[in-house]
Short mmCIF file of C-alpha atoms in Angstrom, two decimals:
data_model
loop_
_atom_site.label_atom_id
_atom_site.label_comp_id
_atom_site.label_asym_id
_atom_site.label_seq_id
_atom_site.Cartn_x
_atom_site.Cartn_y
_atom_site.Cartn_z
CA MET O 30 0.00 0.00 0.00
CA SER O 31 1.34 3.45 -0.86
CA ASN O 32 2.46 5.98 1.75
CA TYR O 33 -0.41 8.21 0.58
CA SER O 34 -2.96 5.47 1.23
CA ARG O 35 -1.46 4.62 4.62
CA ARG O 36 -1.57 8.22 5.75
CA ASN O 37 -5.14 8.61 4.50
CA PHE O 38 -6.10 5.54 6.51
CA LEU O 39 -4.40 6.74 9.68
CA GLY O 40 -6.03 10.14 9.39
CA HIS O 41 -9.40 8.44 9.05
CA VAL O 42 -8.77 6.22 12.09
CA THR O 43 -7.52 8.96 14.40
CA GLY O 44 -10.38 11.25 13.50
CA GLY O 45 -8.39 14.35 14.40
CA MET O 46 -7.49 13.14 17.90
CA ALA O 47 -4.35 15.30 17.99
CA ALA O 48 -5.22 18.97 17.97
CA SER O 49 -2.96 21.49 16.23
CA LEU O 50 -2.22 23.94 18.97
CA SER O 51 1.54 24.45 18.90
CA SER O 52 3.51 26.97 16.91
CA PRO O 53 4.85 25.39 13.69
CA GLU O 54 7.64 27.93 13.60
CA LEU O 55 8.84 26.83 17.03
CA LEU O 56 8.47 23.11 16.49
CA ARG O 57 10.11 22.41 13.15
CA GLY O 58 11.58 18.93 12.97
CA GLU O 59 14.62 20.18 11.06
CA ASP O 60 15.68 22.08 14.17
CA LEU O 61 16.78 18.69 15.55
CA CYS O 62 19.36 17.80 12.95
CA PHE O 63 22.61 17.35 14.85
CA PRO O 64 23.90 13.83 15.46
CA ILE O 65 24.25 12.99 19.14
CA THR O 66 27.71 11.86 20.20
CA GLY O 67 29.62 11.76 23.45
CA SER O 68 31.38 14.99 22.53
CA ASN O 69 28.22 17.04 22.07
CA LEU O 70 25.77 15.32 24.42
CA GLU O 71 25.77 18.18 26.91
CA SER O 72 25.24 20.97 24.38
CA GLU O 73 22.69 19.00 22.38
CA SER O 74 20.79 18.11 25.55
CA ARG O 75 20.59 21.77 26.56
CA PHE O 76 19.59 22.85 23.06
CA ARG O 77 16.75 20.34 22.74
CA MET O 78 15.50 20.83 26.28
CA ASP O 79 15.35 24.58 25.71
CA ARG O 80 13.23 23.97 22.59
CA LEU O 81 10.92 21.71 24.57
CA ARG O 82 10.49 24.24 27.38
CA ARG O 83 9.62 26.98 24.92
CA ALA O 84 7.11 24.71 23.23
CA THR O 85 5.32 23.83 26.47
CA GLU O 86 5.31 27.46 27.56
CA ASN O 87 3.74 28.30 24.21
CA MET O 88 0.91 25.84 24.87
CA GLY O 89 0.30 27.07 28.40
CA ALA O 90 -2.10 24.97 30.46
CA ASN O 91 -3.62 23.22 27.46
CA ASN O 92 -2.88 19.49 27.54
CA LEU O 93 -3.45 18.88 23.84
CA ALA O 94 -0.53 19.02 21.44
CA ASP O 95 -0.01 18.39 17.75
CA GLU O 96 2.39 15.97 16.11
CA ASN O 97 5.02 18.69 15.69
CA PHE O 98 5.23 18.92 19.47
CA TRP O 99 5.56 15.17 19.87
CA GLU O 100 8.25 15.08 17.20
CA LEU O 101 10.11 17.56 19.39
CA VAL O 102 9.64 15.28 22.41
CA LYS O 103 10.85 12.30 20.38
CA GLY O 104 13.95 14.33 19.53
CA MET O 105 14.90 14.22 23.21
CA PHE O 106 15.58 10.48 22.85
CA PRO O 107 18.56 9.22 20.79
CA ILE O 108 16.62 6.23 19.49
CA ARG O 109 18.23 4.47 16.54
CA GLU O 110 16.97 5.78 13.22
CA ASN O 111 14.01 3.83 11.78
CA LEU O 112 13.51 1.85 15.00
CA VAL O 113 10.04 1.95 16.54
CA ILE O 114 10.42 0.94 20.17
CA MET O 115 7.14 0.05 21.92
CA ASN O 116 8.25 -1.89 24.98
CA ALA O 117 7.71 0.65 27.75
CA ALA O 118 6.28 -2.02 30.07
CA ASN O 119 9.76 -3.55 30.17
CA LEU O 120 12.42 -0.90 29.46
CA CYS O 121 12.39 2.65 28.13
CA PRO O 122 15.14 4.86 26.76
CA SER O 123 15.97 7.89 28.88
CA PRO O 124 15.82 11.43 27.49
CA LEU O 125 19.07 13.24 26.80
CA THR O 126 18.80 15.30 29.98
CA VAL O 127 18.74 12.18 32.17
CA GLN O 128 21.58 10.56 30.22
CA GLN O 129 23.66 13.71 30.50
CA ARG O 130 23.04 13.99 34.25
CA VAL O 131 24.07 10.36 34.85
CA PHE O 132 27.16 10.80 32.68
CA GLU O 133 28.11 14.09 34.34
CA LEU O 134 27.82 12.76 37.90
CA THR O 135 29.48 9.43 37.08
CA LYS O 136 32.42 11.30 35.56
CA ASP O 137 32.57 13.53 38.63
CA VAL O 138 32.94 10.53 40.94
CA ASP O 139 35.45 8.81 38.71
CA GLN O 140 37.57 11.95 38.73
CA ASP O 141 37.42 12.25 42.52
CA ALA O 142 36.07 9.26 44.46
CA SER O 143 36.95 10.79 47.82
CA SER O 144 34.32 10.86 50.54
CA HIS O 145 34.77 14.64 50.63
CA ASN O 146 33.68 14.98 47.01
CA ARG O 147 30.86 12.47 47.34
CA LYS O 148 29.23 14.29 50.25
CA LYS O 149 27.21 16.30 47.75
CA PHE O 150 25.20 13.20 46.92
CA ASN O 151 23.45 13.40 50.28
CA ARG O 152 21.96 16.72 49.16
CA LEU O 153 21.28 15.51 45.60
CA ARG O 154 19.49 12.43 46.89
CA GLU O 155 17.24 14.59 49.06
CA GLU O 156 16.51 16.86 46.11
CA ALA O 157 15.52 13.79 44.08
CA ARG O 158 13.32 12.55 46.94
CA THR O 159 11.61 15.94 47.19
CA ALA O 160 10.93 15.92 43.44
CA LEU O 161 9.53 12.36 43.60
CA ALA O 162 7.25 13.23 46.52
CA ARG O 163 5.88 16.18 44.58
CA TYR O 164 5.47 14.10 41.43
CA LEU O 165 3.63 11.25 43.21
CA GLY O 166 1.55 13.29 45.63
CA ALA O 167 3.29 12.08 48.79
CA ASP O 168 5.19 13.45 51.79
CA ILE O 169 8.97 13.53 51.53
CA ASP O 170 9.35 11.12 54.46
CA GLU O 171 7.10 8.57 52.72
CA ILE O 172 9.45 8.10 49.76
CA ALA O 173 12.38 5.68 49.57
CA ILE O 174 14.58 5.51 46.48
CA VAL O 175 15.38 1.82 46.02
CA ARG O 176 16.73 -0.21 43.09
CA ASN O 177 13.57 -1.13 41.19
CA THR O 178 10.01 -2.42 41.60
CA SER O 179 11.31 -5.89 42.51
CA ALA O 180 13.35 -4.51 45.42
CA ALA O 181 10.46 -2.34 46.56
CA ASN O 182 8.04 -5.27 46.43
CA ALA O 183 10.52 -7.45 48.33
CA THR O 184 10.69 -4.87 51.12
CA VAL O 185 6.96 -5.13 51.70
CA VAL O 186 6.78 -8.90 51.17
CA ASN O 187 9.55 -9.48 53.73
CA GLY O 188 8.71 -6.63 56.08
CA LEU O 189 5.24 -7.38 57.46
CA ASP O 190 4.58 -9.55 60.51
CA LEU O 191 2.54 -12.38 59.01
CA GLY O 192 2.04 -15.91 60.22
CA PRO O 193 -0.39 -18.83 60.56
CA GLY O 194 -3.99 -17.71 60.33
CA ASP O 195 -3.20 -14.67 58.17
CA GLU O 196 -4.15 -14.36 54.52
CA VAL O 197 -2.52 -12.42 51.71
CA LEU O 198 -4.85 -11.69 48.80
CA LEU O 199 -3.30 -11.21 45.34
CA TRP O 200 -4.59 -10.41 41.87
CA ASP O 201 -3.67 -13.33 39.64
CA GLN O 202 -2.23 -10.91 37.06
CA ASN O 203 0.51 -9.63 39.37
CA HIS O 204 4.17 -9.68 38.39
CA PRO O 205 6.13 -12.59 39.98
CA THR O 206 7.85 -10.20 42.41
CA ASN O 207 4.39 -9.42 43.75
CA SER O 208 3.11 -12.97 43.41
CA THR O 209 5.63 -15.82 43.62
CA ALA O 210 7.59 -13.82 46.20
CA TRP O 211 4.62 -14.04 48.59
CA ASP O 212 4.42 -17.83 48.05
CA VAL O 213 8.08 -18.31 48.92
CA ARG O 214 7.78 -16.38 52.14
CA ALA O 215 4.52 -18.16 53.03
CA GLU O 216 6.37 -21.49 52.94
CA ARG O 217 8.59 -20.19 55.71
CA HIS O 218 6.11 -18.29 57.88
CA GLY O 219 2.93 -20.29 57.43
CA TYR O 220 0.42 -17.70 56.24
CA THR O 221 -1.99 -18.39 53.36
CA VAL O 222 -1.82 -16.85 49.89
CA MET O 223 -5.14 -16.45 48.09
CA ARG O 224 -5.62 -15.28 44.50
CA LEU O 225 -8.53 -13.71 42.69
CA SER O 226 -9.36 -13.41 39.01
CA THR O 227 -11.09 -10.57 37.22
CA PRO O 228 -13.25 -11.00 34.09
CA ALA O 229 -11.36 -11.51 30.84
CA GLU O 230 -13.54 -8.88 29.18
CA PRO O 231 -14.59 -6.36 31.86
CA ILE O 232 -17.23 -3.85 30.83
CA THR O 233 -17.26 -1.57 33.86
CA GLU O 234 -14.99 -0.73 36.78
CA GLN O 235 -17.47 -2.54 39.02
CA ASP O 236 -16.68 -5.73 37.10
CA LEU O 237 -13.11 -5.35 38.32
CA LEU O 238 -13.99 -4.31 41.87
CA ASP O 239 -16.49 -7.08 42.65
CA PRO O 240 -13.95 -9.96 42.62
CA PHE O 241 -11.89 -8.13 45.26
CA ILE O 242 -14.95 -7.62 47.45
CA LYS O 243 -15.93 -11.30 47.19
CA ALA O 244 -12.42 -12.64 47.79
CA MET O 245 -11.71 -10.80 51.04
CA THR O 246 -12.23 -12.60 54.33
CA ASP O 247 -11.88 -11.72 57.99
CA ARG O 248 -8.35 -13.18 57.86
CA THR O 249 -7.13 -10.96 54.98
CA ARG O 250 -4.22 -8.86 56.23
CA ILE O 251 -3.06 -7.29 52.97
CA VAL O 252 -4.39 -7.06 49.42
CA SER O 253 -1.66 -6.55 46.81
CA PHE O 254 -2.29 -5.85 43.14
CA SER O 255 -0.88 -4.18 40.04
CA HIS O 256 -2.24 -0.76 39.13
CA ALA O 257 -2.23 -1.94 35.50
CA SER O 258 -1.44 -5.46 34.36
CA ASN O 259 1.70 -6.11 32.35
CA ILE O 260 -0.01 -9.31 31.15
CA SER O 261 -3.33 -8.03 29.85
CA GLY O 262 -3.17 -4.24 30.06
CA VAL O 263 -6.22 -4.13 32.36
CA ARG O 264 -6.18 -1.10 34.67
CA LEU O 265 -7.84 -1.57 38.05
CA PRO O 266 -10.00 1.05 39.82
CA VAL O 267 -7.38 1.48 42.53
CA ASN O 268 -9.12 4.21 44.53
CA ASP O 269 -12.24 2.09 44.97
CA ILE O 270 -10.25 -1.05 45.78
CA VAL O 271 -8.13 0.71 48.41
CA LYS O 272 -11.20 2.26 50.03
CA MET O 273 -12.91 -1.13 50.21
CA VAL O 274 -9.79 -2.88 51.55
CA HIS O 275 -9.35 -0.32 54.31
CA SER O 276 -13.03 -0.58 55.25
CA ARG O 277 -12.37 -4.28 55.88
CA GLY O 278 -9.37 -3.55 58.12
CA ALA O 279 -6.61 -4.70 55.73
CA LEU O 280 -3.61 -3.05 54.10
CA ALA O 281 -3.46 -2.15 50.40
CA MET O 282 -0.33 -2.45 48.27
CA ILE O 283 -0.11 -1.26 44.65
CA ASP O 284 2.55 -2.41 42.20
CA GLY O 285 2.85 0.71 40.07
CA ALA O 286 5.35 -0.58 37.51
CA GLN O 287 2.84 0.12 34.70
CA SER O 288 1.48 3.41 36.05
CA TYR O 289 4.56 5.20 37.44
CA GLY O 290 5.53 7.61 34.66
CA CYS O 291 2.53 6.69 32.52
CA LEU O 292 -0.49 7.88 34.52
CA GLU O 293 -0.85 10.89 36.74
CA VAL O 294 -0.57 9.39 40.23
CA ASP O 295 -1.60 11.08 43.49
CA LEU O 296 -0.82 8.63 46.28
CA HIS O 297 -2.51 10.61 49.04
CA ASN O 298 -5.65 10.73 46.92
CA ILE O 299 -5.46 6.98 46.21
CA GLY O 300 -4.86 6.28 49.90
CA CYS O 301 -2.82 3.09 49.54
CA ASP O 302 -0.34 1.94 52.18
CA PHE O 303 2.43 0.90 49.79
CA TYR O 304 3.26 1.78 46.18
CA THR O 305 6.21 0.55 44.13
CA GLY O 306 7.74 1.41 40.77
CA SER O 307 10.83 1.32 38.54
CA ALA O 308 12.50 4.37 37.02
CA HIS O 309 13.60 2.44 33.92
CA LYS O 310 10.08 1.83 32.60
CA TRP O 311 7.44 4.49 31.84
CA PHE O 312 9.18 6.99 34.12
CA LEU O 313 12.00 7.28 31.53
CA GLY O 314 14.58 7.53 34.28
CA PRO O 315 17.98 6.04 35.05
CA LYS O 316 18.48 2.32 35.45
CA GLU O 317 18.49 0.70 38.90
CA ALA O 318 16.56 3.46 40.62
CA GLY O 319 13.08 2.56 41.83
CA VAL O 320 10.59 4.05 44.24
CA LEU O 321 8.93 2.67 47.36
CA TYR O 322 6.13 4.64 48.98
CA VAL O 323 5.22 3.74 52.57
CA ARG O 324 2.37 5.68 54.11
CA ASN O 325 3.42 7.47 57.30
CA GLU O 326 0.88 5.66 59.46
CA VAL O 327 2.17 2.16 58.60
CA GLN O 328 5.94 2.72 58.57
CA ALA O 329 6.37 1.37 62.08
CA ASP O 330 4.68 -1.88 61.01
CA LEU O 331 7.14 -2.63 58.20
CA TRP O 332 10.53 -4.15 58.98
CA PRO O 333 13.41 -3.17 56.67
CA THR O 334 14.94 -5.87 54.50
CA HIS O 335 18.42 -4.30 54.49
CA VAL O 336 20.26 -2.79 57.45
CA GLY O 337 23.70 -1.32 56.97
CA VAL O 338 25.92 1.71 57.40
CA GLY O 339 23.96 4.78 58.42
CA TRP O 340 21.09 2.83 59.95
CA ALA O 341 20.95 4.97 63.11
CA ASN O 342 20.24 8.06 61.02
CA ALA O 343 18.04 6.32 58.46
CA VAL O 344 15.63 4.96 61.06
CA GLN O 345 14.76 8.52 62.04
CA GLY O 346 13.97 9.50 58.46
CA GLY O 347 10.69 7.77 57.80
CA ALA O 348 10.78 5.71 54.60
CA ARG O 349 14.53 6.39 54.28
CA LYS O 350 15.16 3.36 56.47
CA PHE O 351 14.00 1.19 53.57
CA GLU O 352 16.77 2.44 51.25
CA ASN O 353 19.66 1.51 53.54
CA LEU O 354 21.15 -0.56 50.73
CA GLY O 355 24.90 -0.01 50.99
CA GLN O 356 26.94 1.43 48.12
CA ARG O 357 24.66 2.85 45.42
CA ASP O 358 25.01 4.33 41.97
CA ASP O 359 24.78 7.88 43.29
CA ALA O 360 24.57 9.30 39.77
CA ALA O 361 21.47 7.23 38.99
CA VAL O 362 19.78 8.10 42.28
CA SER O 363 20.41 11.79 41.72
CA ALA O 364 19.19 11.66 38.12
CA VAL O 365 15.76 10.56 39.33
CA GLY O 366 15.14 14.23 40.03
CA THR O 367 16.14 15.06 36.46
CA ALA O 368 13.57 12.58 35.18
CA VAL O 369 10.88 14.28 37.29
CA GLU O 370 11.91 17.60 35.78
CA PHE O 371 11.53 16.17 32.28
CA HIS O 372 8.02 14.86 33.02
CA GLU O 373 7.00 18.15 34.56
CA THR O 374 8.36 20.06 31.57
CA VAL O 375 6.32 17.98 29.14
CA GLY O 376 3.41 18.06 31.61
CA THR O 377 2.21 15.07 33.63
CA LYS O 378 -1.39 15.47 32.41
CA ARG O 379 -0.10 15.79 28.85
CA VAL O 380 1.98 12.62 29.20
CA GLU O 381 -1.03 10.60 30.37
CA ALA O 382 -3.25 12.03 27.65
CA ARG O 383 -0.66 11.20 24.98
CA VAL O 384 -0.11 7.63 26.17
CA LYS O 385 -3.86 7.02 26.18
CA GLU O 386 -4.18 8.62 22.74
CA LEU O 387 -1.48 6.41 21.24
CA ALA O 388 -2.93 3.28 22.83
CA ALA O 389 -6.42 4.17 21.58
CA VAL O 390 -5.19 4.81 18.03
CA LEU O 391 -3.25 1.54 18.09
CA LYS O 392 -6.32 -0.44 19.17
CA LYS O 393 -8.63 1.28 16.70
CA SER O 394 -6.17 0.88 13.84
CA LEU O 395 -5.60 -2.82 14.55
CA ALA O 396 -9.33 -3.46 14.79
CA SER O 397 -9.89 -1.66 11.49
CA GLN O 398 -7.12 -3.45 9.62
CA LEU O 399 -7.55 -6.88 11.22
CA PRO O 400 -11.23 -7.61 11.95
CA GLU O 401 -10.35 -10.99 13.49
CA VAL O 402 -7.83 -9.59 15.96
CA ARG O 403 -8.43 -10.59 19.59
CA PHE O 404 -7.65 -8.00 22.26
CA HIS O 405 -6.57 -9.03 25.75
CA THR O 406 -6.64 -5.35 26.70
CA PRO O 407 -9.98 -3.55 27.15
CA LEU O 408 -10.75 -1.09 24.37
CA ASP O 409 -12.23 1.30 26.94
CA PRO O 410 -9.47 3.77 27.99
CA GLU O 411 -11.02 3.93 31.47
CA LEU O 412 -10.15 0.26 31.96
CA SER O 413 -6.62 0.37 30.52
CA ALA O 414 -3.50 2.51 30.33
CA GLY O 415 -0.54 2.24 27.96
CA VAL O 416 -0.16 -1.55 27.68
CA VAL O 417 -1.87 -3.06 24.60
CA VAL O 418 -1.94 -6.87 24.27
CA PHE O 419 -3.55 -8.49 21.23
CA LEU O 420 -3.27 -11.43 18.88
CA PRO O 421 -4.21 -11.38 15.18
CA ASP O 422 -5.99 -14.51 14.02
CA GLY O 423 -3.66 -17.32 12.94
CA ILE O 424 -0.44 -15.69 14.15
CA ASN O 425 2.15 -17.09 16.57
CA ALA O 426 3.07 -14.21 18.87
CA ARG O 427 6.74 -15.09 19.43
CA GLU O 428 7.44 -15.75 15.77
CA ALA O 429 5.65 -12.54 14.82
CA LEU O 430 7.74 -10.50 17.26
CA ASN O 431 10.98 -11.77 15.74
CA THR O 432 9.75 -10.89 12.26
CA LEU O 433 8.52 -7.47 13.38
CA TYR O 434 11.92 -6.62 14.84
CA LEU O 435 14.21 -8.19 12.24
CA ASP O 436 12.24 -7.25 9.12
CA HIS O 437 10.30 -4.15 10.16
CA GLU O 438 12.30 -2.66 13.08
CA ILE O 439 9.31 -2.75 15.44
CA ALA O 440 10.27 -3.71 19.00
CA GLY O 441 7.63 -5.10 21.35
CA ALA O 442 7.18 -8.15 23.55
CA SER O 443 5.21 -11.37 23.85
CA MET O 444 2.93 -11.54 26.88
CA GLY O 445 -0.07 -13.62 27.90
CA GLY O 446 -0.01 -15.49 24.61
CA GLY O 447 -0.29 -12.28 22.61
CA ILE O 448 1.77 -9.47 21.15
CA ARG O 449 2.36 -6.61 23.59
CA LEU O 450 3.00 -3.11 22.28
CA CYS O 451 3.39 -0.24 24.72
CA PRO O 452 3.75 3.15 23.01
CA HIS O 453 5.11 6.11 24.96
CA ILE O 454 5.72 9.80 24.41
CA TYR O 455 8.77 9.14 22.23
CA ASN O 456 6.41 7.50 19.73
CA THR O 457 4.44 9.35 17.07
CA LEU O 458 1.27 8.56 15.16
CA GLU O 459 3.53 7.67 12.25
CA ASP O 460 5.15 5.03 14.47
CA ILE O 461 1.71 3.60 15.20
CA GLU O 462 1.00 3.56 11.48
CA LYS O 463 4.24 1.71 10.75
CA ALA O 464 3.54 -0.88 13.44
CA VAL O 465 -0.04 -1.54 12.35
CA TYR O 466 0.89 -2.06 8.74
CA ALA O 467 3.81 -4.29 9.66
CA ILE O 468 1.46 -6.46 11.73
CA SER O 469 -1.09 -6.43 8.90
CA SER O 470 1.56 -7.73 6.51
CA LEU O 471 2.10 -10.73 8.80
CA ALA O 472 -1.59 -11.57 8.83
#
């Protein structure tokens, strides 16, 4: 099919979903024409970030943006030419500003690894914590910067006093670090792990809430679930679940690996006791820097998994006692604050709106091109986020993924027996178009 026909089709499918509100003069793609190398990373990062700031200032409070704006955002990521990367549920590239900050601070330590020079990282870590608390709607003392979602989950799994007679209730779509990890500890301490299933094709949020209500018992001590499933893409009504769990006298833990950096999250509004996430996924941050939120009122009930140097001071710092992990990559921890700055520059509401827009266009385009396609992910944006899992009729998901990457330069994943594509703000509508037509060629 010709490029003209493909673009006509995409325009028909999107139905004008992206409004043209930005200044074309400010957002020309040819402004981003310099190759990115180690020698010019700093200057190129500053140049592109300045363009992005001016663009967002030009839009003001409006959360809609045209494709010129998103081309500018994409220019903040040195993604290989012609590659369409849609694997945000697993690993995302970082924008130039985060890369530059990690490089700058790593170089600083390598030039002077003395304890005198490294003292500044105490301040930088606190600045990153303050930024994270603001970004997630939490108090500073409720935020611990850990290694990733797995480490954060492990802290909660290992930290609660549970034993015979207690029940842990899990969603059966949880990640293994929030599923199998509970089983392993139950073998040692004798509590019971229960699992619940939600409908394969939920129609309303109540369809997702009811199984949680029915599965809870008087022995349930904690209910732990993913905000959005990495397996199906289903997004749970977390506010309603947390409210119900607390009304039954239990704790609520949310694995936010698929919402942290993708959806606008206000933890005080949600009301959960624990929330976990990884910087290297939707948050677009440095590697090996995750977040653990522990609500002030339950911090005394959670034992730390790691105790090391600095414990006496950490224990007085609220959730800081859960990041007492020994030697860290100080550059990565500090760059978490830079990632927050990037999200706030683009606009957290704008990020969520864009992710939902791309996911909606992807679903609609696939359904239009492949009438027999089966979606594991709800088509309703209120019941999903950025993860899209589907399977065209007669296609083997793993074989298709290899062909998509090797022949079409489309990078995704295989999950739940289907193909998983997770577009993010470094993707454009043209990327969606390329992916849909590559998948159509397989069918």
